[in-house]
PDB file of C-alpha atoms in Angstrom:
ATOM      1  CA  MET A   1      20.175  26.169 -65.525  1.00  0.00           C
ATOM      2  CA  SER A   2      23.294  27.161 -66.689  1.00  0.00           C
ATOM      3  CA  GLN A   3      26.568  26.361 -65.806  1.00  0.00           C
ATOM      4  CA  PRO A   4      27.458  29.306 -63.793  1.00  0.00           C
ATOM      5  CA  LEU A   5      24.772  29.605 -62.092  1.00  0.00           C
ATOM      6  CA  GLY A   6      24.453  25.847 -61.310  1.00  0.00           C
ATOM      7  CA  GLU A   7      27.790  26.179 -59.949  1.00  0.00           C
ATOM      8  CA  THR A   8      26.693  29.057 -57.826  1.00  0.00           C
ATOM      9  CA  TRP A   9      23.424  27.104 -56.156  1.00  0.00           C
ATOM     10  CA  VAL A  10      26.286  23.739 -55.705  1.00  0.00           C
ATOM     11  CA  TYR A  11      28.107  25.853 -52.997  1.00  0.00           C
ATOM     12  CA  LEU A  12      24.710  27.617 -51.317  1.00  0.00           C
ATOM     13  CA  SER A  13      23.166  24.249 -51.148  1.00  0.00           C
ATOM     14  CA  ALA A  14      26.083  22.847 -49.610  1.00  0.00           C
ATOM     15  CA  SER A  15      26.783  25.915 -46.930  1.00  0.00           C
ATOM     16  CA  PRO A  16      24.990  26.616 -43.724  1.00  0.00           C
ATOM     17  CA  LEU A  17      24.381  30.088 -44.426  1.00  0.00           C
ATOM     18  CA  LEU A  18      21.370  28.851 -46.822  1.00  0.00           C
ATOM     19  CA  GLY A  19      19.026  28.128 -44.270  1.00  0.00           C
ATOM     20  CA  LEU A  20      19.699  31.521 -42.272  1.00  0.00           C
ATOM     21  CA  THR A  21      19.323  33.720 -46.329  1.00  0.00           C
ATOM     22  CA  VAL A  22      16.310  32.064 -46.875  1.00  0.00           C
ATOM     23  CA  THR A  23      14.607  31.961 -43.313  1.00  0.00           C
ATOM     24  CA  LEU A  24      15.172  35.830 -43.179  1.00  0.00           C
ATOM     25  CA  LEU A  25      14.189  36.077 -46.797  1.00  0.00           C
ATOM     26  CA  ALA A  26      11.075  34.055 -46.784  1.00  0.00           C
ATOM     27  CA  TYR A  27       9.813  35.944 -43.095  1.00  0.00           C
ATOM     28  CA  LEU A  28      10.816  39.714 -44.829  1.00  0.00           C
ATOM     29  CA  ALA A  29       8.487  38.926 -47.789  1.00  0.00           C
ATOM     30  CA  ALA A  30       6.024  37.362 -45.608  1.00  0.00           C
ATOM     31  CA  PHE A  31       5.749  40.639 -43.432  1.00  0.00           C
ATOM     32  CA  TRP A  32       6.107  42.763 -46.532  1.00  0.00           C
ATOM     33  CA  LEU A  33       2.708  41.226 -47.694  1.00  0.00           C
ATOM     34  CA  TYR A  34       1.248  41.882 -44.278  1.00  0.00           C
ATOM     35  CA  GLN A  35       2.299  45.422 -44.092  1.00  0.00           C
ATOM     36  CA  ARG A  36       0.597  45.449 -47.476  1.00  0.00           C
ATOM     37  CA  SER A  37      -2.639  43.825 -46.641  1.00  0.00           C
ATOM     38  CA  LYS A  38      -2.926  46.305 -43.487  1.00  0.00           C
ATOM     39  CA  ALA A  39      -1.974  43.953 -40.861  1.00  0.00           C
ATOM     40  CA  HIS A  40      -4.900  41.818 -41.817  1.00  0.00           C
ATOM     41  CA  PRO A  41      -4.812  38.840 -39.499  1.00  0.00           C
ATOM     42  CA  ILE A  42      -5.456  36.015 -42.249  1.00  0.00           C
ATOM     43  CA  VAL A  43      -2.363  37.606 -43.543  1.00  0.00           C
ATOM     44  CA  ASN A  44      -0.192  35.916 -40.725  1.00  0.00           C
ATOM     45  CA  PRO A  45       4.047  36.490 -41.748  1.00  0.00           C
ATOM     46  CA  VAL A  46       4.495  33.194 -39.483  1.00  0.00           C
ATOM     47  CA  LEU A  47       2.164  31.426 -41.590  1.00  0.00           C
ATOM     48  CA  ILE A  48       3.190  32.457 -44.851  1.00  0.00           C
ATOM     49  CA  ALA A  49       7.089  31.764 -44.008  1.00  0.00           C
ATOM     50  CA  ILE A  50       6.358  28.637 -43.369  1.00  0.00           C
ATOM     51  CA  ALA A  51       4.573  27.727 -47.101  1.00  0.00           C
ATOM     52  CA  ILE A  52       7.120  29.743 -48.640  1.00  0.00           C
ATOM     53  CA  LEU A  53       9.794  28.195 -46.807  1.00  0.00           C
ATOM     54  CA  ALA A  54       8.411  24.596 -47.073  1.00  0.00           C
ATOM     55  CA  THR A  55       7.605  25.222 -51.125  1.00  0.00           C
ATOM     56  CA  PHE A  56      11.484  25.880 -51.388  1.00  0.00           C
ATOM     57  CA  LEU A  57      12.739  22.954 -49.795  1.00  0.00           C
ATOM     58  CA  ALA A  58      10.899  20.617 -52.267  1.00  0.00           C
ATOM     59  CA  LEU A  59      11.129  22.483 -55.571  1.00  0.00           C
ATOM     60  CA  THR A  60      14.875  22.836 -54.696  1.00  0.00           C
ATOM     61  CA  GLY A  61      14.717  19.080 -52.999  1.00  0.00           C
ATOM     62  CA  THR A  62      16.838  20.641 -50.064  1.00  0.00           C
ATOM     63  CA  SER A  63      16.117  18.093 -46.831  1.00  0.00           C
ATOM     64  CA  TYR A  64      15.231  19.340 -43.994  1.00  0.00           C
ATOM     65  CA  GLU A  65      18.550  18.820 -41.937  1.00  0.00           C
ATOM     66  CA  THR A  66      20.607  20.882 -44.459  1.00  0.00           C
ATOM     67  CA  TYR A  67      18.521  23.833 -44.072  1.00  0.00           C
ATOM     68  CA  PHE A  68      17.882  24.068 -40.187  1.00  0.00           C
ATOM     69  CA  SER A  69      22.413  23.445 -40.310  1.00  0.00           C
ATOM     70  CA  GLY A  70      22.086  27.219 -41.083  1.00  0.00           C
ATOM     71  CA  ALA A  71      18.678  27.670 -39.429  1.00  0.00           C
ATOM     72  CA  GLN A  72      19.092  27.049 -36.221  1.00  0.00           C
ATOM     73  CA  PHE A  73      20.720  30.269 -35.566  1.00  0.00           C
ATOM     74  CA  VAL A  74      17.485  31.684 -35.385  1.00  0.00           C
ATOM     75  CA  HIS A  75      16.184  28.443 -33.616  1.00  0.00           C
ATOM     76  CA  PHE A  76      19.044  29.523 -30.920  1.00  0.00           C
ATOM     77  CA  LEU A  77      17.436  33.256 -30.664  1.00  0.00           C
ATOM     78  CA  LEU A  78      14.121  32.007 -29.509  1.00  0.00           C
ATOM     79  CA  GLY A  79      15.543  31.658 -26.093  1.00  0.00           C
ATOM     80  CA  PRO A  80      17.040  35.294 -25.507  1.00  0.00           C
ATOM     81  CA  ALA A  81      13.681  36.290 -27.484  1.00  0.00           C
ATOM     82  CA  THR A  82      11.264  34.082 -24.787  1.00  0.00           C
ATOM     83  CA  VAL A  83      13.285  36.290 -22.025  1.00  0.00           C
ATOM     84  CA  ALA A  84      13.565  39.678 -23.766  1.00  0.00           C
ATOM     85  CA  LEU A  85       9.681  39.941 -23.202  1.00  0.00           C
ATOM     86  CA  ALA A  86       9.803  39.716 -19.491  1.00  0.00           C
ATOM     87  CA  VAL A  87      10.871  43.519 -19.873  1.00  0.00           C
ATOM     88  CA  PRO A  88       6.779  44.207 -20.924  1.00  0.00           C
ATOM     89  CA  LEU A  89       5.842  42.134 -18.386  1.00  0.00           C
ATOM     90  CA  TYR A  90       7.684  44.397 -15.673  1.00  0.00           C
ATOM     91  CA  THR A  91       5.865  47.138 -17.307  1.00  0.00           C
ATOM     92  CA  GLN A  92       2.939  45.695 -15.956  1.00  0.00           C
ATOM     93  CA  PHE A  93       3.651  44.674 -13.213  1.00  0.00           C
ATOM     94  CA  ARG A  94       0.931  46.446 -10.963  1.00  0.00           C
ATOM     95  CA  ARG A  95      -1.829  45.088 -13.096  1.00  0.00           C
ATOM     96  CA  VAL A  96      -0.440  41.811 -12.919  1.00  0.00           C
ATOM     97  CA  ARG A  97      -0.504  41.731  -8.910  1.00  0.00           C
ATOM     98  CA  SER A  98      -3.710  43.131  -8.770  1.00  0.00           C
ATOM     99  CA  MET A  99      -5.472  40.632 -11.068  1.00  0.00           C
ATOM    100  CA  LEU A 100      -3.322  37.280  -8.948  1.00  0.00           C
ATOM    101  CA  PHE A 101      -6.576  35.404  -8.418  1.00  0.00           C
ATOM    102  CA  PRO A 102      -8.148  35.983 -11.877  1.00  0.00           C
ATOM    103  CA  ILE A 103      -4.799  35.412 -12.949  1.00  0.00           C
ATOM    104  CA  ILE A 104      -4.548  31.850 -11.562  1.00  0.00           C
ATOM    105  CA  ALA A 105      -8.313  30.947 -12.157  1.00  0.00           C
ATOM    106  CA  GLY A 106      -8.405  31.676 -16.040  1.00  0.00           C
ATOM    107  CA  LEU A 107      -4.768  29.693 -16.466  1.00  0.00           C
ATOM    108  CA  LEU A 108      -6.574  26.919 -14.505  1.00  0.00           C
ATOM    109  CA  ALA A 109      -9.435  26.787 -16.316  1.00  0.00           C
ATOM    110  CA  GLY A 110      -7.795  27.707 -19.896  1.00  0.00           C
ATOM    111  CA  SER A 111      -5.216  24.983 -19.730  1.00  0.00           C
ATOM    112  CA  ALA A 112      -7.616  22.152 -18.303  1.00  0.00           C
ATOM    113  CA  THR A 113      -9.935  23.883 -21.474  1.00  0.00           C
ATOM    114  CA  ALA A 114      -6.822  23.358 -23.890  1.00  0.00           C
ATOM    115  CA  ILE A 115      -5.866  19.581 -22.750  1.00  0.00           C
ATOM    116  CA  VAL A 116      -9.136  17.969 -22.251  1.00  0.00           C
ATOM    117  CA  SER A 117     -10.824  19.578 -25.691  1.00  0.00           C
ATOM    118  CA  ALA A 118      -8.240  17.954 -27.692  1.00  0.00           C
ATOM    119  CA  VAL A 119      -8.180  15.022 -26.468  1.00  0.00           C
ATOM    120  CA  MET A 120     -11.891  14.973 -26.478  1.00  0.00           C
ATOM    121  CA  ILE A 121     -12.334  16.174 -29.736  1.00  0.00           C
ATOM    122  CA  ALA A 122      -9.942  13.484 -31.396  1.00  0.00           C
ATOM    123  CA  ARG A 123     -11.512  10.857 -29.983  1.00  0.00           C
ATOM    124  CA  LEU A 124     -14.687  11.831 -30.881  1.00  0.00           C
ATOM    125  CA  PHE A 125     -13.062  11.042 -34.528  1.00  0.00           C
ATOM    126  CA  ASP A 126     -11.937   7.369 -33.198  1.00  0.00           C
ATOM    127  CA  ALA A 127      -7.722   8.795 -33.356  1.00  0.00           C
ATOM    128  CA  SER A 128      -5.341   6.543 -31.606  1.00  0.00           C
ATOM    129  CA  THR A 129      -4.022   6.787 -28.475  1.00  0.00           C
ATOM    130  CA  ALA A 130      -0.370   7.986 -29.882  1.00  0.00           C
ATOM    131  CA  THR A 131      -2.702  11.153 -31.732  1.00  0.00           C
ATOM    132  CA  GLN A 132      -4.805  11.948 -28.998  1.00  0.00           C
ATOM    133  CA  ALA A 133      -1.173  12.268 -27.060  1.00  0.00           C
ATOM    134  CA  SER A 134       0.350  14.110 -29.838  1.00  0.00           C
ATOM    135  CA  LEU A 135      -2.681  16.499 -29.881  1.00  0.00           C
ATOM    136  CA  ALA A 136      -3.187  16.995 -26.099  1.00  0.00           C
ATOM    137  CA  PRO A 137      -0.134  20.217 -25.360  1.00  0.00           C
ATOM    138  CA  LYS A 138      -1.103  21.568 -28.691  1.00  0.00           C
ATOM    139  CA  SER A 139      -1.325  24.697 -26.836  1.00  0.00           C
ATOM    140  CA  VAL A 140       1.879  25.354 -25.206  1.00  0.00           C
ATOM    141  CA  THR A 141       4.697  26.618 -26.973  1.00  0.00           C
ATOM    142  CA  THR A 142       6.627  24.151 -29.607  1.00  0.00           C
ATOM    143  CA  PRO A 143       9.787  23.315 -27.845  1.00  0.00           C
ATOM    144  CA  ILE A 144       8.012  22.274 -24.390  1.00  0.00           C
ATOM    145  CA  ALA A 145       4.964  20.550 -26.514  1.00  0.00           C
ATOM    146  CA  MET A 146       7.241  18.260 -28.323  1.00  0.00           C
ATOM    147  CA  GLY A 147       9.120  17.601 -24.997  1.00  0.00           C
ATOM    148  CA  ILE A 148       5.746  16.382 -23.420  1.00  0.00           C
ATOM    149  CA  ALA A 149       4.117  14.435 -26.111  1.00  0.00           C
ATOM    150  CA  GLU A 150       7.358  12.248 -26.213  1.00  0.00           C
ATOM    151  CA  ARG A 151       7.344  12.002 -22.250  1.00  0.00           C
ATOM    152  CA  ILE A 152       3.369  10.514 -22.648  1.00  0.00           C
ATOM    153  CA  GLY A 153       3.457   8.872 -26.026  1.00  0.00           C
ATOM    154  CA  GLY A 154       2.944  11.398 -28.794  1.00  0.00           C
ATOM    155  CA  LEU A 155       4.157  11.789 -31.824  1.00  0.00           C
ATOM    156  CA  PRO A 156       6.408  15.200 -31.517  1.00  0.00           C
ATOM    157  CA  SER A 157       6.266  15.730 -35.476  1.00  0.00           C
ATOM    158  CA  LEU A 158       2.747  15.753 -35.112  1.00  0.00           C
ATOM    159  CA  THR A 159       2.413  18.135 -32.130  1.00  0.00           C
ATOM    160  CA  ALA A 160       4.906  20.373 -33.609  1.00  0.00           C
ATOM    161  CA  VAL A 161       2.603  21.472 -36.823  1.00  0.00           C
ATOM    162  CA  MET A 162      -0.591  21.388 -34.276  1.00  0.00           C
ATOM    163  CA  VAL A 163       0.660  23.623 -32.254  1.00  0.00           C
ATOM    164  CA  ILE A 164       1.985  26.046 -35.531  1.00  0.00           C
ATOM    165  CA  PHE A 165      -1.830  24.776 -36.475  1.00  0.00           C
ATOM    166  CA  THR A 166      -3.077  26.423 -32.904  1.00  0.00           C
ATOM    167  CA  GLY A 167      -1.392  29.424 -33.055  1.00  0.00           C
ATOM    168  CA  VAL A 168      -1.918  30.584 -36.008  1.00  0.00           C
ATOM    169  CA  LEU A 169      -5.587  30.050 -35.645  1.00  0.00           C
ATOM    170  CA  GLY A 170      -5.984  32.042 -32.575  1.00  0.00           C
ATOM    171  CA  ALA A 171      -3.912  35.407 -34.111  1.00  0.00           C
ATOM    172  CA  ILE A 172      -6.568  34.845 -36.909  1.00  0.00           C
ATOM    173  CA  LEU A 173      -9.406  34.415 -35.234  1.00  0.00           C
ATOM    174  CA  GLY A 174      -8.978  35.702 -31.683  1.00  0.00           C
ATOM    175  CA  ASN A 175      -9.700  39.508 -31.776  1.00  0.00           C
ATOM    176  CA  LYS A 176     -12.907  38.763 -33.842  1.00  0.00           C
ATOM    177  CA  ILE A 177     -13.808  35.966 -30.645  1.00  0.00           C
ATOM    178  CA  PHE A 178     -13.694  38.958 -28.268  1.00  0.00           C
ATOM    179  CA  ALA A 179     -15.334  41.645 -30.382  1.00  0.00           C
ATOM    180  CA  ILE A 180     -18.897  38.857 -30.492  1.00  0.00           C
ATOM    181  CA  ILE A 181     -18.133  37.999 -26.674  1.00  0.00           C
ATOM    182  CA  ARG A 182     -17.642  41.676 -25.981  1.00  0.00           C
ATOM    183  CA  VAL A 183     -14.187  41.421 -24.272  1.00  0.00           C
ATOM    184  CA  GLY A 184     -12.880  44.794 -24.454  1.00  0.00           C
ATOM    185  CA  ASP A 185      -9.884  44.561 -21.349  1.00  0.00           C
ATOM    186  CA  ALA A 186      -6.394  44.371 -23.132  1.00  0.00           C
ATOM    187  CA  ALA A 187      -5.288  42.087 -20.124  1.00  0.00           C
ATOM    188  CA  ILE A 188      -7.768  39.543 -20.169  1.00  0.00           C
ATOM    189  CA  ARG A 189      -7.601  39.558 -24.239  1.00  0.00           C
ATOM    190  CA  GLY A 190      -3.780  39.135 -23.921  1.00  0.00           C
ATOM    191  CA  PHE A 191      -3.943  36.722 -21.650  1.00  0.00           C
ATOM    192  CA  SER A 192      -6.188  34.686 -22.945  1.00  0.00           C
ATOM    193  CA  LEU A 193      -4.685  34.502 -26.265  1.00  0.00           C
ATOM    194  CA  GLY A 194      -1.530  33.647 -25.000  1.00  0.00           C
ATOM    195  CA  VAL A 195      -2.571  30.821 -22.772  1.00  0.00           C
ATOM    196  CA  ALA A 196      -4.661  29.622 -25.922  1.00  0.00           C
ATOM    197  CA  SER A 197      -1.995  30.583 -28.833  1.00  0.00           C
ATOM    198  CA  HIS A 198       1.297  30.158 -26.889  1.00  0.00           C
ATOM    199  CA  GLY A 199       3.888  32.577 -29.044  1.00  0.00           C
ATOM    200  CA  ILE A 200       2.023  32.790 -32.481  1.00  0.00           C
ATOM    201  CA  GLY A 201      -0.479  34.627 -30.361  1.00  0.00           C
ATOM    202  CA  THR A 202       1.567  36.748 -28.068  1.00  0.00           C
ATOM    203  CA  ALA A 203       2.995  38.045 -31.188  1.00  0.00           C
ATOM    204  CA  ARG A 204      -0.095  38.823 -32.490  1.00  0.00           C
ATOM    205  CA  ALA A 205      -1.127  40.158 -28.831  1.00  0.00           C
ATOM    206  CA  PHE A 206       2.104  42.519 -29.091  1.00  0.00           C
ATOM    207  CA  GLN A 207       1.022  44.030 -32.738  1.00  0.00           C
ATOM    208  CA  LEU A 208      -2.398  44.981 -30.836  1.00  0.00           C
ATOM    209  CA  ASN A 209      -0.924  46.780 -27.575  1.00  0.00           C
ATOM    210  CA  GLU A 210       2.584  46.170 -24.933  1.00  0.00           C
ATOM    211  CA  GLN A 211      -0.444  45.539 -22.473  1.00  0.00           C
ATOM    212  CA  THR A 212      -1.517  43.045 -24.202  1.00  0.00           C
ATOM    213  CA  GLY A 213       1.551  41.364 -25.376  1.00  0.00           C
ATOM    214  CA  ALA A 214       2.122  41.785 -21.600  1.00  0.00           C
ATOM    215  CA  PHE A 215      -0.487  39.831 -20.465  1.00  0.00           C
ATOM    216  CA  ALA A 216      -0.255  37.397 -23.543  1.00  0.00           C
ATOM    217  CA  ALA A 217       3.677  36.775 -22.700  1.00  0.00           C
ATOM    218  CA  LEU A 218       2.605  35.932 -18.869  1.00  0.00           C
ATOM    219  CA  ALA A 219      -0.250  33.511 -20.374  1.00  0.00           C
ATOM    220  CA  MET A 220       2.692  31.425 -22.113  1.00  0.00           C
ATOM    221  CA  GLY A 221       4.998  31.351 -19.954  1.00  0.00           C
ATOM    222  CA  LEU A 222       2.406  29.542 -17.001  1.00  0.00           C
ATOM    223  CA  ASN A 223       0.517  27.852 -19.550  1.00  0.00           C
ATOM    224  CA  GLY A 224       3.926  25.997 -20.439  1.00  0.00           C
ATOM    225  CA  LEU A 225       5.014  25.487 -16.816  1.00  0.00           C
ATOM    226  CA  LEU A 226       1.554  23.968 -15.789  1.00  0.00           C
ATOM    227  CA  THR A 227       0.958  21.931 -18.565  1.00  0.00           C
ATOM    228  CA  ALA A 228       4.573  20.701 -18.206  1.00  0.00           C
ATOM    229  CA  LEU A 229       3.315  19.436 -14.836  1.00  0.00           C
ATOM    230  CA  LEU A 230       0.249  18.854 -14.950  1.00  0.00           C
ATOM    231  CA  LEU A 231      -0.294  16.521 -18.382  1.00  0.00           C
ATOM    232  CA  PRO A 232       2.318  14.186 -17.469  1.00  0.00           C
ATOM    233  CA  GLY A 233       0.451  13.314 -14.427  1.00  0.00           C
ATOM    234  CA  ILE A 234      -2.698  12.994 -15.778  1.00  0.00           C
ATOM    235  CA  ALA A 235      -2.203  11.184 -19.798  1.00  0.00           C
ATOM    236  CA  ASP A 236      -2.754   7.669 -18.515  1.00  0.00           C
ATOM    237  CA  TRP A 237      -6.234   8.488 -16.615  1.00  0.00           C
ATOM    238  CA  LEU A 238      -7.407  10.815 -19.602  1.00  0.00           C
ATOM    239  CA  ILE A 239      -5.951   9.203 -22.492  1.00  0.00           C
ATOM    240  CA  LYS A 240      -7.285   6.025 -24.102  1.00  0.00           C
TER     241      LYS A 240
END
């Protein structure tokens, strides 16, 4: 590496702007690939951006703390972005009100299935209690899931990885599964994606149409709330 280039890298690596710049560039590159693939679900921009960032940090020897000192601005925007999901949900309010009972039933069934299935599969492979606790909130958006995992004796870092994996998997396979089981209603598709695949599934739902996205946003919020209230109370009984 030439001296001017080396000096520039030293300056940039010490600047909080490094994390923000690299994050934006990684996502722009990932989204370009996604568009070039004609929005193929397997070319998920979130997954590709994570791979690009992980590779960059590993090759440059940049610590996560240094990276996050700049990327935390993007992290902060998750809050306003989540609140903004209420706007398309408001436009679907009449449909939501007419489907109140199915929504409640689907939420209870989906939330319970996500928790129990994760713990049972982990137990089938003789996973430790900490691993079981880490997997239990995998279908909830990352900040809530990590908080729940820490409270019930899980490993927040493992939970974060599994939450992202679950979301990407749902975004990739969701539509194919709906086609196989012949579910065509946009509201049902969206609600299912939101319950099972939280924010990443919700982002995929908005790419389909506004109604699918609105119901996914509703499901993501309700599932986060229900899991935060339900799981800590049953963790001692469920996780062994």
